[in-house]
Amino acid sequence: MKKYFIAFLLLLAAQAMVAQKMTTLTYFQNDTLKLDLDLFLPEKASSEKLPLLLYVHGGGFSGGERQSGYDLCRYLAKNGYASATITYTLYAKGKKFSCDGILSEKIKAFQYAVNDLWLATSFFIKNSAKYTIDTSKIFIAGSSAGAETVLHAAFWDFKTMNLYNNSLPENFRYAGLVSGAGAIMDLNLITQKNVIPMFFFHGNGDSTVPYGTAPHHYCKTNASGWLMLFGSYSIYNRLLEMNGSVSLYTFCGGGHEYSGYLFEKEQHHILNFLNDVSKGKKFQNHEIIATGKKNDKSAAYTFCD
């Protein structure tokens, strides 16, 4: 009986591997840099073009690995999406990235990660026929540093911030983005001309990346690494002012540990967002999620009381 049970488990594992259809690809390479991604496709080939989600892992621009996006990518592939999790330049590795860091170096860490995401995007646009990708439905998602990456990739000016000899189509826009505990340096980067649907989730007690508007790591104003950031709640309100499509899940009292929560444990929320955007639905909603935690950073947001 035990042999049959083991054989059954091996069969299930083999079926799961088939369903994943994971392929490792090099999306950029030059004399000094090689960047890979893992692409997950639905089990059954389709003649219809597939929407694509590009996932950027967290790790403070100094650590983390693309494998942390596997569960999300597998889930999306099983539900009809192409999805890829990318390796990117960890510019802050070995450098100070908190209050005692150097501001210009912190911004470079953002810029290198953003450029790598643009390179991955360009790769799929150029190879859209080969992988049956719908280039009008390219979504981006990230956790923590990855969330900061996707926000700046969506709204920084490509011509100003581009570091490589590559290009994106004129007036290219991502179809939407998902940000887990992310923030942006300047709310004014988001305008009526470039606004896209967005889905945020964030603990409002996060002491690393502000939920509202505050310095990174809540640094003092005389800190060498002082950097003002506008977090999920501030961006959410910005989109409400613009009448844009936006969802926010607030983990009351939760800290930075919630930066990957939905990617890791409740991926159906991500899928629902992608489906709603793909169908052209308009939405504006704020979900309040109790955690049982108390944190002084949440005091300013009385909707959690």
XYZ file of C-alpha atoms in Angstrom, residues 3-301:
299
model
C 4.417 1.804 -2.590
C 1.138 2.762 -4.288
C 0.894 5.905 -2.127
C 4.460 6.956 -3.021
C 3.753 6.297 -6.704
C 0.625 8.443 -6.441
C 2.594 11.306 -4.908
C 5.223 11.049 -7.639
C 2.479 11.184 -10.283
C 1.006 14.313 -8.697
C 4.469 15.917 -8.587
C 5.043 15.076 -12.252
C 1.675 16.582 -13.196
C 2.496 19.730 -11.246
C 5.808 20.046 -13.086
C 4.012 19.763 -16.423
C 1.450 22.366 -15.380
C 4.204 24.829 -14.492
C 6.060 24.697 -17.832
C 8.873 26.756 -16.341
C 11.699 27.876 -18.622
C 14.810 29.819 -17.588
C 15.719 32.534 -20.089
C 18.477 35.138 -20.300
C 16.728 38.423 -20.955
C 19.860 40.594 -21.069
C 23.587 40.023 -21.381
C 26.628 42.183 -22.082
C 30.323 41.936 -21.239
C 29.773 42.383 -17.516
C 26.150 41.492 -16.799
C 23.895 38.480 -17.321
C 20.266 38.647 -16.192
C 17.913 35.660 -16.136
C 14.228 35.136 -15.553
C 11.996 32.124 -15.058
C 8.976 32.075 -17.346
C 5.852 30.111 -16.423
C 3.258 29.343 -19.086
C -0.121 27.601 -18.934
C -0.025 23.839 -19.425
C -2.162 23.942 -22.546
C -0.841 25.945 -25.462
C -3.220 28.606 -26.702
C -3.602 30.300 -30.035
C -4.792 33.400 -28.195
C -2.240 35.880 -26.909
C -1.539 35.648 -23.186
C -1.490 38.480 -20.663
C 1.860 38.614 -18.854
C 2.851 39.497 -15.296
C 6.474 40.318 -14.431
C 7.335 39.816 -10.747
C 10.161 41.619 -8.905
C 11.298 40.160 -5.575
C 12.081 42.116 -2.415
C 15.259 42.278 -0.376
C 16.232 45.909 0.088
C 17.988 46.049 -3.315
C 20.756 43.982 -1.694
C 19.341 40.468 -1.392
C 16.479 38.171 -2.244
C 16.040 35.833 -5.191
C 13.652 35.392 -8.068
C 12.583 31.960 -6.787
C 10.439 33.731 -4.180
C 7.990 34.468 -6.980
C 7.493 30.828 -7.984
C 4.252 30.237 -6.064
C 2.617 33.304 -7.585
C 3.834 32.469 -11.088
C 2.675 28.857 -10.841
C -0.741 29.988 -9.685
C -1.115 32.493 -12.507
C 0.061 29.969 -15.103
C -2.619 27.553 -13.933
C -5.154 30.332 -14.467
C -4.271 31.290 -18.018
C -1.519 33.881 -17.538
C 2.084 33.961 -18.628
C 4.223 35.065 -15.695
C 7.896 35.568 -15.057
C 10.017 36.264 -11.995
C 13.248 38.129 -12.701
C 16.772 38.450 -11.395
C 17.910 42.080 -11.267
C 20.929 44.129 -10.250
C 21.271 44.316 -6.448
C 23.062 47.642 -6.435
C 22.772 48.146 -2.666
C 24.551 44.883 -1.837
C 27.467 45.710 0.438
C 26.305 49.327 0.738
C 24.429 51.152 3.470
C 20.780 51.546 2.519
C 19.194 52.930 5.694
C 19.405 56.322 7.410
C 23.212 56.260 7.388
C 23.398 55.577 3.646
C 24.096 58.016 0.809
C 20.993 59.426 -0.844
C 22.359 59.366 -4.401
C 23.368 55.717 -3.944
C 19.880 54.817 -2.720
C 18.368 56.389 -5.822
C 20.821 54.465 -8.019
C 19.644 51.227 -6.401
C 16.100 52.086 -7.491
C 17.305 53.084 -10.962
C 19.263 49.897 -11.696
C 16.353 47.690 -10.610
C 13.909 49.728 -12.704
C 16.149 49.520 -15.752
C 16.400 45.752 -15.433
C 12.614 45.526 -15.308
C 12.459 47.682 -18.442
C 14.951 45.314 -20.080
C 12.760 42.324 -19.199
C 9.745 44.170 -20.573
C 11.612 44.942 -23.817
C 12.638 41.285 -24.075
C 9.032 40.112 -24.044
C 7.849 42.818 -26.405
C 10.544 41.813 -28.910
C 9.747 38.106 -28.438
C 5.979 38.434 -28.073
C 5.238 36.185 -31.063
C 7.547 33.435 -29.794
C 5.881 33.321 -26.361
C 2.362 34.358 -27.517
C 2.335 37.474 -25.324
C -0.315 40.196 -25.530
C 1.888 43.296 -25.269
C -1.132 45.462 -24.408
C -1.581 43.402 -21.220
C 1.804 43.421 -19.527
C 1.410 43.762 -15.750
C 4.136 44.277 -13.149
C 4.185 43.289 -9.492
C 6.658 43.383 -6.649
C 7.206 43.081 -2.920
C 9.026 45.698 -0.810
C 12.037 46.806 -2.919
C 10.337 45.048 -5.813
C 7.209 47.115 -5.205
C 9.254 50.308 -5.236
C 10.787 49.082 -8.473
C 7.470 48.523 -10.239
C 6.092 51.875 -9.109
C 9.060 53.783 -10.509
C 9.171 51.640 -13.648
C 5.575 52.633 -14.323
C 5.983 56.366 -13.741
C 9.601 57.453 -14.199
C 10.372 59.042 -17.555
C 12.054 56.335 -19.634
C 14.216 58.700 -21.695
C 15.537 60.454 -18.588
C 16.211 57.400 -16.418
C 17.220 54.771 -18.985
C 20.748 53.369 -18.530
C 21.013 50.958 -21.439
C 20.856 51.022 -25.206
C 17.341 49.655 -25.396
C 13.925 51.069 -26.051
C 10.275 50.626 -25.233
C 7.546 51.456 -27.742
C 6.523 55.102 -27.864
C 3.838 55.838 -25.270
C 4.165 52.329 -23.783
C 2.159 51.824 -20.597
C 1.961 48.822 -18.327
C -1.575 47.444 -18.088
C -1.500 47.646 -14.297
C 0.628 46.972 -11.243
C 0.520 45.236 -7.871
C 2.552 46.686 -5.007
C 3.201 44.862 -1.736
C 4.418 47.445 0.812
C 5.860 49.761 -1.813
C 6.263 53.519 -2.156
C 7.201 56.174 -4.691
C 9.556 59.154 -4.340
C 7.187 61.717 -5.808
C 3.397 61.596 -6.126
C 3.630 64.133 -8.954
C 5.117 61.395 -11.148
C 1.583 59.984 -11.387
C -0.501 62.100 -13.744
C -3.787 61.884 -15.618
C -1.808 60.984 -18.752
C 0.091 58.031 -17.315
C -2.168 56.698 -14.539
C -2.860 52.946 -14.674
C -4.919 50.551 -12.511
C -3.149 49.673 -9.266
C -3.555 47.197 -6.425
C -1.804 47.851 -3.097
C -1.473 45.866 0.101
C 0.463 47.204 3.069
C 0.646 47.032 6.871
C -0.100 50.472 8.240
C 2.412 49.881 11.026
C 5.278 49.377 8.575
C 8.419 50.999 10.010
C 10.561 50.333 6.916
C 8.504 51.548 3.960
C 5.879 54.085 5.057
C 2.232 53.229 4.577
C 1.421 56.933 4.232
C 3.907 59.742 3.651
C 7.147 59.679 5.658
C 10.900 59.285 5.225
C 12.272 55.864 4.309
C 12.902 53.988 7.584
C 11.429 57.098 9.295
C 14.906 58.662 9.234
C 15.574 61.970 10.947
C 15.816 64.970 8.637
C 19.585 65.334 9.204
C 20.301 61.747 8.141
C 22.597 61.286 5.138
C 20.183 58.744 3.671
C 17.029 60.794 4.230
C 14.507 60.070 1.472
C 10.849 61.037 1.518
C 8.514 58.315 0.288
C 4.814 58.215 -0.511
C 3.412 54.835 0.440
C 0.353 52.823 -0.491
C -2.220 54.931 1.344
C -0.909 58.187 -0.137
C -0.872 56.752 -3.678
C -4.344 55.284 -3.153
C -5.700 58.729 -2.289
C -3.884 60.238 -5.260
C -5.700 57.807 -7.560
C -9.045 58.558 -5.939
C -8.478 62.227 -6.727
C -7.837 61.234 -10.350
C -10.839 58.880 -10.409
C -8.511 56.023 -11.331
C -9.022 52.318 -10.703
C -7.366 51.366 -7.426
C -7.629 48.790 -4.645
C -5.945 48.941 -1.242
C -5.768 46.179 1.354
C -4.684 47.554 4.731
C -3.320 45.124 7.329
C -4.123 47.011 10.523
C -1.119 47.313 12.810
C 0.872 45.081 10.497
C 4.515 45.765 9.782
C 6.779 45.127 6.817
C 6.277 41.378 7.220
C 3.082 41.760 5.167
C 4.988 42.939 2.073
C 4.657 39.531 0.416
C 1.514 38.252 2.086
C -0.886 38.122 -0.861
C 1.822 36.953 -3.270
C 2.633 34.027 -0.993
C -0.661 33.056 0.650
C -3.686 34.551 -1.105
C -2.803 34.790 -4.775
C -6.462 34.747 -5.828
C -6.660 38.451 -4.924
C -3.927 39.163 -7.468
C -5.716 37.089 -10.094
C -9.008 38.908 -9.463
C -7.272 42.246 -9.994
C -5.650 41.112 -13.234
C -8.947 39.726 -14.520
C -10.864 42.892 -13.632
C -8.326 45.085 -15.425
C -8.245 42.780 -18.444
C -12.043 43.014 -18.670
C -11.933 46.808 -18.458
C -13.727 47.016 -15.127
C -13.558 50.198 -13.036
C -13.006 49.796 -9.292
C -12.167 51.788 -6.184
C -12.103 49.884 -2.928
C -10.314 49.746 0.406
C -10.346 46.528 2.440
C -9.509 46.746 6.148
C -7.945 43.533 7.451
C -7.536 42.931 11.183
C -4.250 41.412 12.322
C -4.603 41.701 16.085
C -1.418 43.736 16.141
C -0.826 47.178 17.602
C 1.803 49.546 16.271
C 2.409 53.231 16.937
C 2.747 53.885 13.193
C -0.939 52.986 12.763
C -2.159 55.654 15.203
C -2.617 58.231 12.453
C -5.028 55.994 10.554
